[in-house]
mmCIF file of C-alpha atoms (C1' of nucleotides) in Angstrom:
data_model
loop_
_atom_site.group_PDB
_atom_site.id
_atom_site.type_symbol
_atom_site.label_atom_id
_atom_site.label_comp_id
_atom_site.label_asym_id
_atom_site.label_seq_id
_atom_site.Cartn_x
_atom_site.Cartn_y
_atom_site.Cartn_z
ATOM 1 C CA UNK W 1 58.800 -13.854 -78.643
ATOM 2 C CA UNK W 2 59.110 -14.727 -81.997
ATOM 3 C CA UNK W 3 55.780 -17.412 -83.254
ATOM 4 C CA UNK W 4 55.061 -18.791 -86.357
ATOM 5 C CA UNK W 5 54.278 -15.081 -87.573
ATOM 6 C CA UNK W 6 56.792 -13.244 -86.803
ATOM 7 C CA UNK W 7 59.066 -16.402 -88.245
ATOM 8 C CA UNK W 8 57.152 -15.983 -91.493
ATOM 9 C CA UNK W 9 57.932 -11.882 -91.645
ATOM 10 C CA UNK W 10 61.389 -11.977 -91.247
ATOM 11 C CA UNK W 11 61.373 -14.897 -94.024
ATOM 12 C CA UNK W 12 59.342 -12.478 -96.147
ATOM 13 C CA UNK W 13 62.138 -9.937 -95.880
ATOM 14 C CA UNK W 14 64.850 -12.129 -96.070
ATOM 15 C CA UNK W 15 63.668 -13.317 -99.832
ATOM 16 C CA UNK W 16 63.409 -9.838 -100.385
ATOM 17 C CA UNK W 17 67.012 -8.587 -99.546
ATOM 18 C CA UNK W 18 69.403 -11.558 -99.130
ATOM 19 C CA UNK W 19 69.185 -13.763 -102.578
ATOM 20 C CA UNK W 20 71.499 -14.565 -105.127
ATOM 21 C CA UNK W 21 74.724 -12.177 -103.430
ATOM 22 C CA UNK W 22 77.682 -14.066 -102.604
ATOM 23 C CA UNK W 23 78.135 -14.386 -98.886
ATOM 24 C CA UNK W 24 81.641 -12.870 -98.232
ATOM 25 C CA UNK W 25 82.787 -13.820 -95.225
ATOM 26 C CA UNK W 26 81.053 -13.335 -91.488
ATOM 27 C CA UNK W 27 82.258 -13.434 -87.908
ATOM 28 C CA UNK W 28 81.079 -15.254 -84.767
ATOM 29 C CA UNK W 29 80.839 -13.350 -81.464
ATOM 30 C CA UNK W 30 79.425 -15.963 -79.675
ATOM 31 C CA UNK W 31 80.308 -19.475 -80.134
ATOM 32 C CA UNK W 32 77.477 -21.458 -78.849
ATOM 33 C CA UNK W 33 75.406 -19.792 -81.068
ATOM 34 C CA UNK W 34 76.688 -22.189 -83.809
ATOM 35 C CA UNK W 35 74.862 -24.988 -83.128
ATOM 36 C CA UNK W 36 76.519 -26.899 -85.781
ATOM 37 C CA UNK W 37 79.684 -27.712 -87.185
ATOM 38 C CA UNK W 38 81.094 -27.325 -83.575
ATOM 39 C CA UNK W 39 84.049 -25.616 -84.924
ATOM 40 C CA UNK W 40 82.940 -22.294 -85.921
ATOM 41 C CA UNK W 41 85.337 -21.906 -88.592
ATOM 42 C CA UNK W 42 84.049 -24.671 -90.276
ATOM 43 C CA UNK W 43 80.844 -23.067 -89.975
ATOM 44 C CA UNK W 44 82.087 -19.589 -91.692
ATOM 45 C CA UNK W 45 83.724 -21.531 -94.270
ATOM 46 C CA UNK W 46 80.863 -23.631 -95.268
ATOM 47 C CA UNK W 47 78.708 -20.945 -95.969
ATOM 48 C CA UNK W 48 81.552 -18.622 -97.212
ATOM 49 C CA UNK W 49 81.284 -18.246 -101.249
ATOM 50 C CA UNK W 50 77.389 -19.603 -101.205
ATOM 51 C CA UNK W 51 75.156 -17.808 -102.460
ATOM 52 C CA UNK W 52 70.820 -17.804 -101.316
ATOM 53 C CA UNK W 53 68.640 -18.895 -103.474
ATOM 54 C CA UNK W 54 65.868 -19.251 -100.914
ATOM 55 C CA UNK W 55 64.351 -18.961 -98.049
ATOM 56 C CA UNK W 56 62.460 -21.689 -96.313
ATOM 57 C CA UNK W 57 60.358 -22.162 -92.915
ATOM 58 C CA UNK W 58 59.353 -24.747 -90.597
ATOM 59 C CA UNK W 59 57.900 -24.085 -87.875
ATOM 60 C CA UNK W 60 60.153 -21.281 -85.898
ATOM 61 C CA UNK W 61 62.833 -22.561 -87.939
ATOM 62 C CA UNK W 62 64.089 -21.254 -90.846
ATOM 63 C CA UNK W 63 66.328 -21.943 -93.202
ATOM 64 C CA UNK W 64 68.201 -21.132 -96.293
ATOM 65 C CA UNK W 65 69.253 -23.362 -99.639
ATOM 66 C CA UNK W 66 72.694 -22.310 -100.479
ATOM 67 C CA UNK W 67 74.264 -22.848 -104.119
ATOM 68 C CA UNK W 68 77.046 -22.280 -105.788
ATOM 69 C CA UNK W 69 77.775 -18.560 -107.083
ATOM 70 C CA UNK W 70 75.736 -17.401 -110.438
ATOM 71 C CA UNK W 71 76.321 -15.249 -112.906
ATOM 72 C CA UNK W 72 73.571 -12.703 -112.171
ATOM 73 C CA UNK W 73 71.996 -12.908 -115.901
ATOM 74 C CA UNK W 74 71.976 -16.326 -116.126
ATOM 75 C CA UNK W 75 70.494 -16.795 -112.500
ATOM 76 C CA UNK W 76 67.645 -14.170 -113.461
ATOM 77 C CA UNK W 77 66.882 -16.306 -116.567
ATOM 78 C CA UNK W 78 66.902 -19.886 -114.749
ATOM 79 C CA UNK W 79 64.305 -18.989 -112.467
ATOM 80 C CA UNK W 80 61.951 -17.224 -114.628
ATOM 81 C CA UNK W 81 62.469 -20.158 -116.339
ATOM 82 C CA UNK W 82 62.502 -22.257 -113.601
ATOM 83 C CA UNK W 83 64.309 -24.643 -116.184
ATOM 84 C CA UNK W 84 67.659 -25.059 -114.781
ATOM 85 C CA UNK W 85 67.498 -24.843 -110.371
ATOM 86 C CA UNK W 86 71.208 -25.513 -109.108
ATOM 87 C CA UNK W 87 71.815 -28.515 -106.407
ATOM 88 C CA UNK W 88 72.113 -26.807 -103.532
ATOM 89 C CA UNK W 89 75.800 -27.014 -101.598
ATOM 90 C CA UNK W 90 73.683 -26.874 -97.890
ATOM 91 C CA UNK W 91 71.819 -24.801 -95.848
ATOM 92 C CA UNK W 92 71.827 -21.995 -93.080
ATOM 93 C CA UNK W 93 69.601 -22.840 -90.414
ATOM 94 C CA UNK W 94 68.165 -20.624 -88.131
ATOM 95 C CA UNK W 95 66.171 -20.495 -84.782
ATOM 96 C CA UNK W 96 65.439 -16.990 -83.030
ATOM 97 C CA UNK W 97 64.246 -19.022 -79.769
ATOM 98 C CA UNK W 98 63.213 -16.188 -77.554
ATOM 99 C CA UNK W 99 64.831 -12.947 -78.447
ATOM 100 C CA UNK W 100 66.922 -13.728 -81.617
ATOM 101 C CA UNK W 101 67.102 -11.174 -84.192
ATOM 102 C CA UNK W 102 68.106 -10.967 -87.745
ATOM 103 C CA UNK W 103 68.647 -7.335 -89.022
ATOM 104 C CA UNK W 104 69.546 -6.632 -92.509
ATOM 105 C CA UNK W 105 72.406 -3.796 -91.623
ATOM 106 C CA UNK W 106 75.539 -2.181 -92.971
ATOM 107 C CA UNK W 107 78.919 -3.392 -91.816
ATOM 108 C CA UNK W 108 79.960 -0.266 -90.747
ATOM 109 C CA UNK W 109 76.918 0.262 -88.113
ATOM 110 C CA UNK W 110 78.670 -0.181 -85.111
ATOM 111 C CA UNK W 111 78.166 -3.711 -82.775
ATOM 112 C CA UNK W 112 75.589 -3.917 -80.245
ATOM 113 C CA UNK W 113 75.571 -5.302 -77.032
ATOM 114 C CA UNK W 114 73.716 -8.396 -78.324
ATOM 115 C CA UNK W 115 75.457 -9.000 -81.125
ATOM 116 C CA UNK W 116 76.324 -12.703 -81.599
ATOM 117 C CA UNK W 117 76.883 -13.222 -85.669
ATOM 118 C CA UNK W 118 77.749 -11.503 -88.480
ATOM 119 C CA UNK W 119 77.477 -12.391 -92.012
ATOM 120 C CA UNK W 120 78.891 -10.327 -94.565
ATOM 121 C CA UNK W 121 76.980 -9.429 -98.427
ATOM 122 C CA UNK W 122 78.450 -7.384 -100.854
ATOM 123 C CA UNK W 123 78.384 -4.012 -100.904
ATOM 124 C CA UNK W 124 79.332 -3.734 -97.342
ATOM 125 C CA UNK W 125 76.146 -4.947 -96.295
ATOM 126 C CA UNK W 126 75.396 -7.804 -93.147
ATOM 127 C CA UNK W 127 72.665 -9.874 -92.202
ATOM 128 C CA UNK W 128 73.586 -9.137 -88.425
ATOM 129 C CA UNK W 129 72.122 -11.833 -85.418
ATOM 130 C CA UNK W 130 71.694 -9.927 -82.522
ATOM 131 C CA UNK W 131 70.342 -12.036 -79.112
ATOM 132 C CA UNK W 132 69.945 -10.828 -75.640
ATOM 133 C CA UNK W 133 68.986 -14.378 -74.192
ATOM 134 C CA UNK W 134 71.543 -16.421 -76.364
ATOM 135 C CA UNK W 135 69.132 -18.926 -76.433
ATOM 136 C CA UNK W 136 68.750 -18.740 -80.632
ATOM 137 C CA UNK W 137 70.787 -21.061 -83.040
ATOM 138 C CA UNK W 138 72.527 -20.913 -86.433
ATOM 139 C CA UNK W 139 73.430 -24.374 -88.627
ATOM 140 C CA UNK W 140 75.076 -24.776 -91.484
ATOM 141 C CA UNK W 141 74.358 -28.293 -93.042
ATOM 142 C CA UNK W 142 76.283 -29.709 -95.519
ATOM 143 C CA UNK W 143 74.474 -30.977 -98.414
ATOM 144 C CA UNK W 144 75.579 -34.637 -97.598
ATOM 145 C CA UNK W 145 74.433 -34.873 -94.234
ATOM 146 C CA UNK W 146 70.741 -33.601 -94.966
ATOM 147 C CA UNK W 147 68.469 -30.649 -93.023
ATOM 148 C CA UNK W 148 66.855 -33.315 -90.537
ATOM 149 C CA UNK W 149 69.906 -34.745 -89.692
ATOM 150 C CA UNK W 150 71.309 -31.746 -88.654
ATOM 151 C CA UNK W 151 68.548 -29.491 -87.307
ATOM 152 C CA UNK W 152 66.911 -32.273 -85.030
ATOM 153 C CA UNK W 153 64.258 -30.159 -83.793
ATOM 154 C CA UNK W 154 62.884 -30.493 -87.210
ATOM 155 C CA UNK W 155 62.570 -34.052 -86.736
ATOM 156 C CA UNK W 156 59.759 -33.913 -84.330
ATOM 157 C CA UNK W 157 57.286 -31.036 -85.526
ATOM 158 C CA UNK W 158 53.756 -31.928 -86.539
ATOM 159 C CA UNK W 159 51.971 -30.219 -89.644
ATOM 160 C CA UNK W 160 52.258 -27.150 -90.737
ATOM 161 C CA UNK W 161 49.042 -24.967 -89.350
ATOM 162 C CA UNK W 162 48.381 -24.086 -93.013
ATOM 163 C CA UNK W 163 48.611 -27.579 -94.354
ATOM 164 C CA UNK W 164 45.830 -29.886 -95.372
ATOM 165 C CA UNK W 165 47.370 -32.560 -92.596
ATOM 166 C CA UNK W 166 45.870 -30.301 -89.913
ATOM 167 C CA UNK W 167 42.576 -31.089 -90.448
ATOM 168 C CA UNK W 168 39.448 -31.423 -88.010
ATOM 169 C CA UNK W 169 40.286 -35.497 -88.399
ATOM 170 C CA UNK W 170 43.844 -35.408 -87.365
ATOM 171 C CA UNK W 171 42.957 -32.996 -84.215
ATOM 172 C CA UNK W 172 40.447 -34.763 -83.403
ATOM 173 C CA UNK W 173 42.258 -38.083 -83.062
ATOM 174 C CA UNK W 174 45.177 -36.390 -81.157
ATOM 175 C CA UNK W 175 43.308 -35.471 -78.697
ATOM 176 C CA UNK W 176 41.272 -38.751 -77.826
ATOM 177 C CA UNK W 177 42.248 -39.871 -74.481
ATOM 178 C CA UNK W 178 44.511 -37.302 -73.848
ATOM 179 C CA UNK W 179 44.649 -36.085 -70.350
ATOM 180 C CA UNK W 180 46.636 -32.786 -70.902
ATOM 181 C CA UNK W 181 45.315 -29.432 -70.959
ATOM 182 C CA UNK W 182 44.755 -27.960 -74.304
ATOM 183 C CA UNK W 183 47.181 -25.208 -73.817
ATOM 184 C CA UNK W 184 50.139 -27.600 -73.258
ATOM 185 C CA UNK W 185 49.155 -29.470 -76.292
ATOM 186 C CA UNK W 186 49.276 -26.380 -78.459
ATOM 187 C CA UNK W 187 52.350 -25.441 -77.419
ATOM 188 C CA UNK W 188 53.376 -29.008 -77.867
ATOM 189 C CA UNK W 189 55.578 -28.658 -81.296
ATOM 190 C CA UNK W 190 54.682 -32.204 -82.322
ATOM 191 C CA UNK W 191 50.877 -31.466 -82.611
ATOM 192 C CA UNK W 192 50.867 -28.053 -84.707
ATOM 193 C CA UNK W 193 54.141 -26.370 -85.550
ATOM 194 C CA UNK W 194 54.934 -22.946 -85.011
ATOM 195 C CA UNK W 195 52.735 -22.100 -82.164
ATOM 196 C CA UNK W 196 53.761 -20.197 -79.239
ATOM 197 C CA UNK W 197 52.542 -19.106 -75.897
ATOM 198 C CA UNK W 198 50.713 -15.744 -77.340
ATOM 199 C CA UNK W 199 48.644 -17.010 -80.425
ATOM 200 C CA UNK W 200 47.502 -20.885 -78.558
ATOM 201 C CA UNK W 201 46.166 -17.783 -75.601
ATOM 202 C CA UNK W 202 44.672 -16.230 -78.574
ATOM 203 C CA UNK W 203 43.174 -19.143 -80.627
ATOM 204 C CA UNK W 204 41.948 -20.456 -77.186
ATOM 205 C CA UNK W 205 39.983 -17.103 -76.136
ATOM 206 C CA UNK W 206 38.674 -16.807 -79.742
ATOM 207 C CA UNK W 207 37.021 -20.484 -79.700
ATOM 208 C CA UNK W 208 35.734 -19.921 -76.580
ATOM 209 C CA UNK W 209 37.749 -22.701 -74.490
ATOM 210 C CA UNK W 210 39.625 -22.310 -70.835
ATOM 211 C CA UNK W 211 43.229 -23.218 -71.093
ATOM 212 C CA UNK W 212 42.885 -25.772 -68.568
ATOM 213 C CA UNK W 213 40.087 -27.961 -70.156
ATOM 214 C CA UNK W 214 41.882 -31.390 -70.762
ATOM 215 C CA UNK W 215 42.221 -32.555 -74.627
ATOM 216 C CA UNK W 216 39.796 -35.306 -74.239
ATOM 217 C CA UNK W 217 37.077 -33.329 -73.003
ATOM 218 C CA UNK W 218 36.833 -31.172 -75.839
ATOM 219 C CA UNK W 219 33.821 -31.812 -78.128
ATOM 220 C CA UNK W 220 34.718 -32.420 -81.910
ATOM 221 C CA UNK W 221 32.488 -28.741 -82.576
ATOM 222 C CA UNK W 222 34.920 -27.083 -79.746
ATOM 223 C CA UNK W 223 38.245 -29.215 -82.018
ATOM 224 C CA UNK W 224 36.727 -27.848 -85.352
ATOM 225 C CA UNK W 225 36.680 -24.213 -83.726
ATOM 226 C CA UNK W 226 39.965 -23.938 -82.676
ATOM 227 C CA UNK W 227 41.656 -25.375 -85.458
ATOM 228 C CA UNK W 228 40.351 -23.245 -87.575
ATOM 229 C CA UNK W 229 41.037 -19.857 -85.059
ATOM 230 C CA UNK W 230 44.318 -21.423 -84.853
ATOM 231 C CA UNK W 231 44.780 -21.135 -88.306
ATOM 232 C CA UNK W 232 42.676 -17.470 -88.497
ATOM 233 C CA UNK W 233 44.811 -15.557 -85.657
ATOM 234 C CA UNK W 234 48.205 -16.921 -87.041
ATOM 235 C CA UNK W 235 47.156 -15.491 -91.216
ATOM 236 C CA UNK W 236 46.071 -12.503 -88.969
ATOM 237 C CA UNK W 237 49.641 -11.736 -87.548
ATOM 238 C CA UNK W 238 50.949 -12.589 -90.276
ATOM 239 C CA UNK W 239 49.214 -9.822 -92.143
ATOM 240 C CA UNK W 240 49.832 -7.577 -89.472
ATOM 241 C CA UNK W 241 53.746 -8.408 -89.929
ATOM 242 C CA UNK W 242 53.834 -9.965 -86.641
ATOM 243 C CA UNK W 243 53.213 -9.216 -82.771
ATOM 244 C CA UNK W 244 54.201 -5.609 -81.514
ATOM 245 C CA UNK W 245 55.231 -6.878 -78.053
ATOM 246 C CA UNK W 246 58.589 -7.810 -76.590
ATOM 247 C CA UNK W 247 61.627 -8.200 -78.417
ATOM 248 C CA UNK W 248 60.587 -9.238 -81.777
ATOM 249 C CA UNK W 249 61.533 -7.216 -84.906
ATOM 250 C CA UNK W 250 61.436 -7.599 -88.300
ATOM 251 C CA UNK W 251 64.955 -7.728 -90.759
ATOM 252 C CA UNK W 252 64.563 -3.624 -90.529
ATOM 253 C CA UNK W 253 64.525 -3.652 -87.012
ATOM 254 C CA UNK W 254 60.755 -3.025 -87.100
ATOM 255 C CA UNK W 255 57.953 -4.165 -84.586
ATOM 256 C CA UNK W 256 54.363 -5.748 -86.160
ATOM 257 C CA UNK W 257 51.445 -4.662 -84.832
ATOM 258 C CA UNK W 258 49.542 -7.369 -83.341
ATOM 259 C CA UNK W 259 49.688 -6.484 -79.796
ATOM 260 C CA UNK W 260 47.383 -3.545 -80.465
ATOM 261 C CA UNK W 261 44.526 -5.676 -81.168
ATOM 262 C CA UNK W 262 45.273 -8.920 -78.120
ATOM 263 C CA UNK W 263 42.389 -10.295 -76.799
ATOM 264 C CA UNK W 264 43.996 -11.773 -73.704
ATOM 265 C CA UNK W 265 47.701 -12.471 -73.879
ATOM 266 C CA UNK W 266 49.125 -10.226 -71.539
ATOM 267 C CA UNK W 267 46.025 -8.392 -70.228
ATOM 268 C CA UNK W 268 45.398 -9.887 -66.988
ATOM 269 C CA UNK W 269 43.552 -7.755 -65.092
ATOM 270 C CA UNK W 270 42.539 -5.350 -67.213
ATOM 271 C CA UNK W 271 38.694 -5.876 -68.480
ATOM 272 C CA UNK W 272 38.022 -8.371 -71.598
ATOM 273 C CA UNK W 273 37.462 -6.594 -74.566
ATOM 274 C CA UNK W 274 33.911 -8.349 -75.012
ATOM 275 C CA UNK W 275 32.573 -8.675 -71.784
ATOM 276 C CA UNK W 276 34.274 -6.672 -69.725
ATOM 277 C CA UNK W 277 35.861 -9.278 -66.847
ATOM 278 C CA UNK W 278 38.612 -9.330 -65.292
ATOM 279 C CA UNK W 279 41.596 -11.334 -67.716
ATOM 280 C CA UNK W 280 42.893 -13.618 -66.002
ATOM 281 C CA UNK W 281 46.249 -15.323 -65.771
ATOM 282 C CA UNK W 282 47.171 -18.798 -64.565
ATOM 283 C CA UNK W 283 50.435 -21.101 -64.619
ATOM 284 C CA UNK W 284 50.202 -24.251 -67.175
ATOM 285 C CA UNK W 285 53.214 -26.067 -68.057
ATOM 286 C CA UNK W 286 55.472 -23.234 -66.843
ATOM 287 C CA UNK W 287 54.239 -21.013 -68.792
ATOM 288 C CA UNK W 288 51.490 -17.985 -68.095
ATOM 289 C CA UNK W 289 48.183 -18.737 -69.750
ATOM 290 C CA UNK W 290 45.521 -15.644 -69.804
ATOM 291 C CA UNK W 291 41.964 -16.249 -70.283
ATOM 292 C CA UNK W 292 38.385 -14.804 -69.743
ATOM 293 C CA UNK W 293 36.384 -16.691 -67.245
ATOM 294 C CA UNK W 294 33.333 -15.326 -68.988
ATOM 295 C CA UNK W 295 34.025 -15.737 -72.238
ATOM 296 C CA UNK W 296 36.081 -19.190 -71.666
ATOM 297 C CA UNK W 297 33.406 -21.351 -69.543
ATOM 298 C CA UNK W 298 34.912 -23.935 -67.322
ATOM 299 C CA UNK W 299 34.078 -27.305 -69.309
ATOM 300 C "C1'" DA G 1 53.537 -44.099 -73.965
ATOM 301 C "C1'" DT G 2 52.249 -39.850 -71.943
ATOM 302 C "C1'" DC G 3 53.082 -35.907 -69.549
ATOM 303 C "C1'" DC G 4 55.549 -32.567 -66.956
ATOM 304 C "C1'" DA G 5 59.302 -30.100 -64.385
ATOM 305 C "C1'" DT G 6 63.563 -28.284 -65.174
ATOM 306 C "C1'" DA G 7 67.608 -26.170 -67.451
ATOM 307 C "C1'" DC G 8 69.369 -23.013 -70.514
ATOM 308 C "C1'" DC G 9 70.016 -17.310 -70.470
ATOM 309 C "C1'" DT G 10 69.725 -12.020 -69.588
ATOM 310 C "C1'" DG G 11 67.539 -7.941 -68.249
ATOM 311 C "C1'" DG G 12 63.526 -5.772 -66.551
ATOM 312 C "C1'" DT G 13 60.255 -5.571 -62.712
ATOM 313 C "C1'" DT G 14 58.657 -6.432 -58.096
ATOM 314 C "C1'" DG G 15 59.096 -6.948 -53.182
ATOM 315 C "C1'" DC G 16 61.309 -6.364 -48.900
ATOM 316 C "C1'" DT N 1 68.436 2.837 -52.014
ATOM 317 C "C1'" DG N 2 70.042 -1.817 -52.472
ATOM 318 C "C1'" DC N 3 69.571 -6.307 -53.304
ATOM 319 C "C1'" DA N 4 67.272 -10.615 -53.979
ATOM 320 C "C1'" DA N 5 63.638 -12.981 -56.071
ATOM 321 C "C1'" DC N 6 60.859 -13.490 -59.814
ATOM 322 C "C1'" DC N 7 59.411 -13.361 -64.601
ATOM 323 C "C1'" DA N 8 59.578 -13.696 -69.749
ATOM 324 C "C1'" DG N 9 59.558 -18.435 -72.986
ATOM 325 C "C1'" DG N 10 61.063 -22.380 -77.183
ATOM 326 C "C1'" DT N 11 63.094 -26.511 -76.941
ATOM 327 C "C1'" DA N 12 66.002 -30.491 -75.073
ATOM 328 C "C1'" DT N 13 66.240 -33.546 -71.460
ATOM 329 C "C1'" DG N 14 65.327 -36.664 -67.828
ATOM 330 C "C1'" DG N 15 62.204 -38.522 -64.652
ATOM 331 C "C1'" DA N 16 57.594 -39.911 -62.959
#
DNA sequence: ATCCATACCTGGTTGC
DNA sequence: TGCAACCAGGTATGGA
């Protein structure tokens, strides 16, 4: 269940291992999971002789500025430098949805079951997708045609968690009037990027506030809380290299640790680590919320 | 405009 | 034991 986090680890490795090696080739198991060009030729061949210069992420989505091959020397020096960056010819885009993996491999370790794309490094090394649920997504966007264009989803996310745009201000005028419960609205992309059902169960036990309460009912002391647990639990994932639960793993195929130290998400009834209640679980828009009724007061 | 239910998937778990 | 129903959940979509 890969969050804002565990987005941000496997970017973290991907800058480490993938830059500045002329992508050789790659192969497509499973077509839909080319979400653009349709044809997935096109797709291998637009990102075939590119080269990474970065990685970027938004939200759960990341994605990568391709450029044209570089001498290796030259390449060093430009961006120590930073005198000379090259245009870029595109980008690879990339969503994990729900159990979407990418695993820095060798070409010669054999397919899995869940293998859906391949691309190929020098070497003989491959950034391998695996992806039980098929749910995840790969673009390639043409320079021309721009990320936004291309990657709709991107289109409609609100503020980066870590930006100065999600402030106590802005939260506190998105939620005036609203009649939704504050659980929906974190998940709600549009609001805050990048969170997912685990850290908004999280954030919520931490500031003290029952899934259900509706936006508008929150006091501005309750907003201020929460935006800034929202922001605390996330850095806290992200220094523990993600959430150790489900299918997530990092580009060595490694699980974070997060899940050791859950207040809520996923407990329900086992007894909350403060008080000692029952955890409980609930349904809010389709998805499980877990809270402590002692801890989380009914509004 | 706001909000929500549903669809998309597969594999593990639960219930009969 | 076998099989069906349910559950996990990020995002797009359509409807209320």
């Amino acid at each position: 269940v890969p969050e804002l986090p565990e987005v941000e680890t496997v970017r973290l490795g991907l800058n480490q291992v993938t830059l500045h090696q002329t992508l050789e080739g790659g192969q497509v198991l499973l077509d839909r999971t080319i979400a653009h060009p349709l044809d997935v030729g096109a797709f291998l061949a637009g990102i075939q002789g590119c080269q990474i210069a970065q990685w970027h992420r938004r939200g759960k989505y990341l994605y990568a500025e391709l450029v044209a091959p570089q001498d290796a020397g030259t390449s060093r020096r430009a961006s120590r430098s930073n005198s000379r960056i090259p245009a870029p010819r595109g980008y690879l885009g990339a969503h994990l949805r729900m159990t979407g993996q990418l695993l820095w491999m060798h070409q010669s370790d054999p397919l899995q079951k869940h293998t859906r794309v391949r691309l190929f490094f020098p070497a003989g090394r491959e950034l391998r997708f695996n992806d039980q649920r098929t749910f995840g997504q790969l673009w390639w966007v043409p320079a021309e045609l721009g990320l936004e264009q291309v990657m709709t989803g991107l289109q409609k996310l609100g503020p980066e968690p870590f930006s100065a745009e999600f402030c106590d201000r802005y939260l506190i005028d998105a939620f005036k009037g609203r009649q939704r419960p504050i659980k929906n609205a974190l998940l709600d992309q549009s609001l805050v990027a990048g969170v997912g059902n685990i850290y908004a169960d999280e954030a919520l036990f931490l500031s003290q506030i029952r899934p259900e309460t509706l936006c508008a009912k929150l006091k501005p002391s309750q907003i201020k809380t929460l935006r800034q647990q929202v922001i605390s639990v996330l850095q806290a994932s992200i220094a523990a290299r993600g959430t150790s639960f489900s299918d997530y793993r990092d580009i060595s195929g490694t699980n974070g640790n997060y899940g050791a130290i859950a207040w809520v998400y996923g407990r329900d009834g086992q007894p909350c680590r403060v008080c000692g209640t029952e955890i409980i679980r609930v349904k809010l828009a389709g998805r499980s919320a877990h809270f402590c009724p002692q801890c989380q007061p009914s509004a």
